[in-house]
Each structure stands twice: as structure tokens, then as C-alpha cells.
Amino acid sequence: MDVVDVAPEQACPIAPVVDIVFSRWTTPILWALHTYGRHRFVELERRITTITPKVLTDRLRQLERDGLVVRTYHPEVPPRVEYEISELGRGLAPLFAALADWSVNLGEVEQARQEYDAKERPRGRRTR
């Protein structure tokens, strides 16, 4: 198959992984469940303080659908639901560890941004 014959979405083999794992709230949820273990909904909500209950519900459902999170319903009074990272989700641990290691470079990223923003832009031309 020629490179020309490859659909753009298939040209990069990690693009689907990035779409699944790095959507807005997926990473903090998976990190919390991997690092701190099983959580009830309210516990996750307290740990990830900037997420809304609706978004947390939606993300947990999607993660369960993707096989990255396991939801366990306990039929007691009152009912109890717990979430934990699945074996499939645990397989992402080396990726998260590598990203955590790379985070030492964030100071350089911030410096590069400041230098870029400080440059005078030519008038009349739009930059992207």
C-alpha cells in the first residue's frame, strides 16, 4: 500500500490511542484510580475537584465502555457503586510514567512560550 492510499486518520498509529486516553478528563480519572485504587463516585469527585458531576459520569461511562475502568454495583441499602482501573487500563502505567518523567521539561516549555510570545510579530500578517 502506498502512503498516498492511507487514510489520514490511519497515517499515525498512535492517533486512536491519543483520542481514547488523552481526552480532557480521562487522564486525571485513570491516574487517580491507578494511583489511589478503587473509588466511589463522590471520592473521585473530591479528588478531581474541577470536574463537574455530569462530566465525571459521562467520562466514567466512556472509560467503562472502552474497557479501561470497571464499575462494580453493590446491591445493598443504600446501593454502593465503585470504580477501579481495569487490567487494560493498568497497561497504560508505563505511558503515564514516561509522561511524568518528561514533565521535568515543563519549565523549558514555559520559557519557550514566553520567548515566543515576546517576539514582535509583523503587522498585517496573521500567525497561527
PDB file of C-alpha atoms in Angstrom:
ATOM      1  CA  MET A   1       0.000   0.000   0.000  1.00  0.00           C
ATOM      2  CA  ASP A   2       1.340   3.416  -0.954  1.00  0.00           C
ATOM      3  CA  VAL A   3       1.492   6.212   1.605  1.00  0.00           C
ATOM      4  CA  VAL A   4      -0.976   8.063  -0.619  1.00  0.00           C
ATOM      5  CA  ASP A   5      -3.508   5.235  -0.160  1.00  0.00           C
ATOM      6  CA  VAL A   6      -3.526   5.530   3.646  1.00  0.00           C
ATOM      7  CA  ALA A   7      -6.436   7.422   5.156  1.00  0.00           C
ATOM      8  CA  PRO A   8      -5.240  10.436   7.179  1.00  0.00           C
ATOM      9  CA  GLU A   9      -6.679   9.030  10.424  1.00  0.00           C
ATOM     10  CA  GLN A  10      -4.652   5.833   9.891  1.00  0.00           C
ATOM     11  CA  ALA A  11      -1.390   7.547   8.985  1.00  0.00           C
ATOM     12  CA  CYS A  12      -0.401   7.888  12.633  1.00  0.00           C
ATOM     13  CA  PRO A  13      -0.878   4.628  14.565  1.00  0.00           C
ATOM     14  CA  ILE A  14      -0.995   6.388  17.938  1.00  0.00           C
ATOM     15  CA  ALA A  15      -3.784   8.825  16.992  1.00  0.00           C
ATOM     16  CA  PRO A  16      -6.595   6.472  18.147  1.00  0.00           C
ATOM     17  CA  VAL A  17      -4.751   5.886  21.432  1.00  0.00           C
ATOM     18  CA  VAL A  18      -4.407   9.626  21.990  1.00  0.00           C
ATOM     19  CA  ASP A  19      -8.122  10.057  21.259  1.00  0.00           C
ATOM     20  CA  ILE A  20      -9.041   7.435  23.873  1.00  0.00           C
ATOM     21  CA  VAL A  21      -6.539   8.173  26.620  1.00  0.00           C
ATOM     22  CA  PHE A  22      -5.939  11.905  26.405  1.00  0.00           C
ATOM     23  CA  SER A  23      -9.409  13.333  26.145  1.00  0.00           C
ATOM     24  CA  ARG A  24      -9.990  16.161  28.619  1.00  0.00           C
ATOM     25  CA  TRP A  25     -10.770  14.250  31.830  1.00  0.00           C
ATOM     26  CA  THR A  26      -9.662  10.712  31.062  1.00  0.00           C
ATOM     27  CA  THR A  27      -6.084  11.121  32.208  1.00  0.00           C
ATOM     28  CA  PRO A  28      -6.863  12.517  35.698  1.00  0.00           C
ATOM     29  CA  ILE A  29      -9.506   9.833  36.268  1.00  0.00           C
ATOM     30  CA  LEU A  30      -7.242   6.970  35.202  1.00  0.00           C
ATOM     31  CA  TRP A  31      -4.307   8.424  37.135  1.00  0.00           C
ATOM     32  CA  ALA A  32      -6.401   8.706  40.316  1.00  0.00           C
ATOM     33  CA  LEU A  33      -7.724   5.162  40.009  1.00  0.00           C
ATOM     34  CA  HIS A  34      -4.271   3.776  39.195  1.00  0.00           C
ATOM     35  CA  THR A  35      -2.511   5.691  41.967  1.00  0.00           C
ATOM     36  CA  TYR A  36      -5.105   5.514  44.750  1.00  0.00           C
ATOM     37  CA  GLY A  37      -7.111   2.417  43.862  1.00  0.00           C
ATOM     38  CA  ARG A  38     -10.855   1.812  43.891  1.00  0.00           C
ATOM     39  CA  HIS A  39     -13.073   4.863  44.403  1.00  0.00           C
ATOM     40  CA  ARG A  40     -16.721   5.632  44.856  1.00  0.00           C
ATOM     41  CA  PHE A  41     -18.125   8.382  42.636  1.00  0.00           C
ATOM     42  CA  VAL A  42     -18.060  11.005  45.398  1.00  0.00           C
ATOM     43  CA  GLU A  43     -14.465  10.141  46.265  1.00  0.00           C
ATOM     44  CA  LEU A  44     -13.405  10.668  42.649  1.00  0.00           C
ATOM     45  CA  GLU A  45     -15.359  13.917  42.557  1.00  0.00           C
ATOM     46  CA  ARG A  46     -13.498  15.124  45.663  1.00  0.00           C
ATOM     47  CA  ARG A  47     -10.117  14.054  44.303  1.00  0.00           C
ATOM     48  CA  ILE A  48     -10.636  15.745  40.913  1.00  0.00           C
ATOM     49  CA  THR A  49     -12.122  18.969  42.244  1.00  0.00           C
ATOM     50  CA  THR A  50     -12.547  20.816  38.944  1.00  0.00           C
ATOM     51  CA  ILE A  51     -14.711  18.217  37.206  1.00  0.00           C
ATOM     52  CA  THR A  52     -18.500  18.517  37.206  1.00  0.00           C
ATOM     53  CA  PRO A  53     -20.645  15.535  38.255  1.00  0.00           C
ATOM     54  CA  LYS A  54     -22.175  15.304  34.769  1.00  0.00           C
ATOM     55  CA  VAL A  55     -18.778  15.239  33.051  1.00  0.00           C
ATOM     56  CA  LEU A  56     -17.438  12.719  35.573  1.00  0.00           C
ATOM     57  CA  THR A  57     -20.447  10.475  34.926  1.00  0.00           C
ATOM     58  CA  ASP A  58     -20.015  10.756  31.155  1.00  0.00           C
ATOM     59  CA  ARG A  59     -16.255  10.069  31.283  1.00  0.00           C
ATOM     60  CA  LEU A  60     -16.662   7.092  33.627  1.00  0.00           C
ATOM     61  CA  ARG A  61     -19.267   5.586  31.296  1.00  0.00           C
ATOM     62  CA  GLN A  62     -16.972   6.071  28.309  1.00  0.00           C
ATOM     63  CA  LEU A  63     -13.997   4.590  30.173  1.00  0.00           C
ATOM     64  CA  GLU A  64     -16.128   1.600  31.181  1.00  0.00           C
ATOM     65  CA  ARG A  65     -17.252   1.225  27.554  1.00  0.00           C
ATOM     66  CA  ASP A  66     -13.602   1.383  26.396  1.00  0.00           C
ATOM     67  CA  GLY A  67     -12.673  -1.309  28.933  1.00  0.00           C
ATOM     68  CA  LEU A  68     -10.322   0.932  30.916  1.00  0.00           C
ATOM     69  CA  VAL A  69     -12.474   1.150  34.062  1.00  0.00           C
ATOM     70  CA  VAL A  70     -14.528  -1.472  35.866  1.00  0.00           C
ATOM     71  CA  ARG A  71     -17.762  -0.406  37.562  1.00  0.00           C
ATOM     72  CA  THR A  72     -18.959  -2.577  40.428  1.00  0.00           C
ATOM     73  CA  TYR A  73     -22.504  -2.244  41.726  1.00  0.00           C
ATOM     74  CA  HIS A  74     -23.118  -3.486  45.273  1.00  0.00           C
ATOM     75  CA  PRO A  75     -26.857  -4.186  45.830  1.00  0.00           C
ATOM     76  CA  GLU A  76     -27.097  -3.031  49.429  1.00  0.00           C
ATOM     77  CA  VAL A  77     -29.054  -0.301  51.168  1.00  0.00           C
ATOM     78  CA  PRO A  78     -28.114   2.302  50.179  1.00  0.00           C
ATOM     79  CA  PRO A  79     -26.655   0.981  46.912  1.00  0.00           C
ATOM     80  CA  ARG A  80     -22.912   1.388  46.501  1.00  0.00           C
ATOM     81  CA  VAL A  81     -21.013   1.774  43.218  1.00  0.00           C
ATOM     82  CA  GLU A  82     -17.236   1.624  42.959  1.00  0.00           C
ATOM     83  CA  TYR A  83     -14.872   2.278  40.079  1.00  0.00           C
ATOM     84  CA  GLU A  84     -11.429   0.827  39.558  1.00  0.00           C
ATOM     85  CA  ILE A  85      -8.914   0.739  36.752  1.00  0.00           C
ATOM     86  CA  SER A  86      -9.059  -2.462  34.698  1.00  0.00           C
ATOM     87  CA  GLU A  87      -6.130  -4.632  33.633  1.00  0.00           C
ATOM     88  CA  LEU A  88      -6.348  -2.972  30.236  1.00  0.00           C
ATOM     89  CA  GLY A  89      -6.175   0.431  31.911  1.00  0.00           C
ATOM     90  CA  ARG A  90      -3.222  -0.676  34.058  1.00  0.00           C
ATOM     91  CA  GLY A  91      -1.385  -1.384  30.825  1.00  0.00           C
ATOM     92  CA  LEU A  92      -1.168   2.392  30.373  1.00  0.00           C
ATOM     93  CA  ALA A  93       1.015   2.749  33.508  1.00  0.00           C
ATOM     94  CA  PRO A  94       4.327   2.817  31.560  1.00  0.00           C
ATOM     95  CA  LEU A  95       2.917   5.552  29.325  1.00  0.00           C
ATOM     96  CA  PHE A  96       1.868   7.633  32.331  1.00  0.00           C
ATOM     97  CA  ALA A  97       5.257   7.033  33.985  1.00  0.00           C
ATOM     98  CA  ALA A  98       7.067   8.218  30.852  1.00  0.00           C
ATOM     99  CA  LEU A  99       4.893  11.337  30.703  1.00  0.00           C
ATOM    100  CA  ALA A 100       5.514  12.011  34.401  1.00  0.00           C
ATOM    101  CA  ASP A 101       9.267  11.682  33.777  1.00  0.00           C
ATOM    102  CA  TRP A 102       9.030  14.085  30.838  1.00  0.00           C
ATOM    103  CA  SER A 103       7.200  16.650  32.978  1.00  0.00           C
ATOM    104  CA  VAL A 104      10.586  17.895  34.267  1.00  0.00           C
ATOM    105  CA  ASN A 105      10.722  19.727  30.912  1.00  0.00           C
ATOM    106  CA  LEU A 106       7.665  21.869  31.623  1.00  0.00           C
ATOM    107  CA  GLY A 107       9.859  24.748  32.800  1.00  0.00           C
ATOM    108  CA  GLU A 108      11.579  24.765  29.404  1.00  0.00           C
ATOM    109  CA  VAL A 109       8.206  24.674  27.660  1.00  0.00           C
ATOM    110  CA  GLU A 110       7.058  27.698  29.667  1.00  0.00           C
ATOM    111  CA  GLN A 111      10.291  29.527  28.878  1.00  0.00           C
ATOM    112  CA  ALA A 112       9.887  28.777  25.160  1.00  0.00           C
ATOM    113  CA  ARG A 113       6.310  30.084  25.285  1.00  0.00           C
ATOM    114  CA  GLN A 114       7.399  33.294  26.956  1.00  0.00           C
ATOM    115  CA  GLU A 115      10.179  33.823  24.410  1.00  0.00           C
ATOM    116  CA  TYR A 116       7.772  33.140  21.560  1.00  0.00           C
ATOM    117  CA  ASP A 117       5.132  35.492  22.967  1.00  0.00           C
ATOM    118  CA  ALA A 118       7.746  38.219  23.494  1.00  0.00           C
ATOM    119  CA  LYS A 119       8.767  38.249  19.831  1.00  0.00           C
ATOM    120  CA  GLU A 120       7.371  41.131  17.835  1.00  0.00           C
ATOM    121  CA  ARG A 121       5.032  39.887  15.133  1.00  0.00           C
ATOM    122  CA  PRO A 122       4.987  41.573  11.701  1.00  0.00           C
ATOM    123  CA  ARG A 123       1.883  43.738  11.304  1.00  0.00           C
ATOM    124  CA  GLY A 124      -0.687  42.734   8.751  1.00  0.00           C
ATOM    125  CA  ARG A 125       0.222  39.041   8.841  1.00  0.00           C
ATOM    126  CA  ARG A 126      -1.672  36.583  10.887  1.00  0.00           C
ATOM    127  CA  THR A 127       0.259  33.841  12.670  1.00  0.00           C
ATOM    128  CA  ARG A 128      -1.096  30.519  13.670  1.00  0.00           C
TER     129      ARG A 128
END
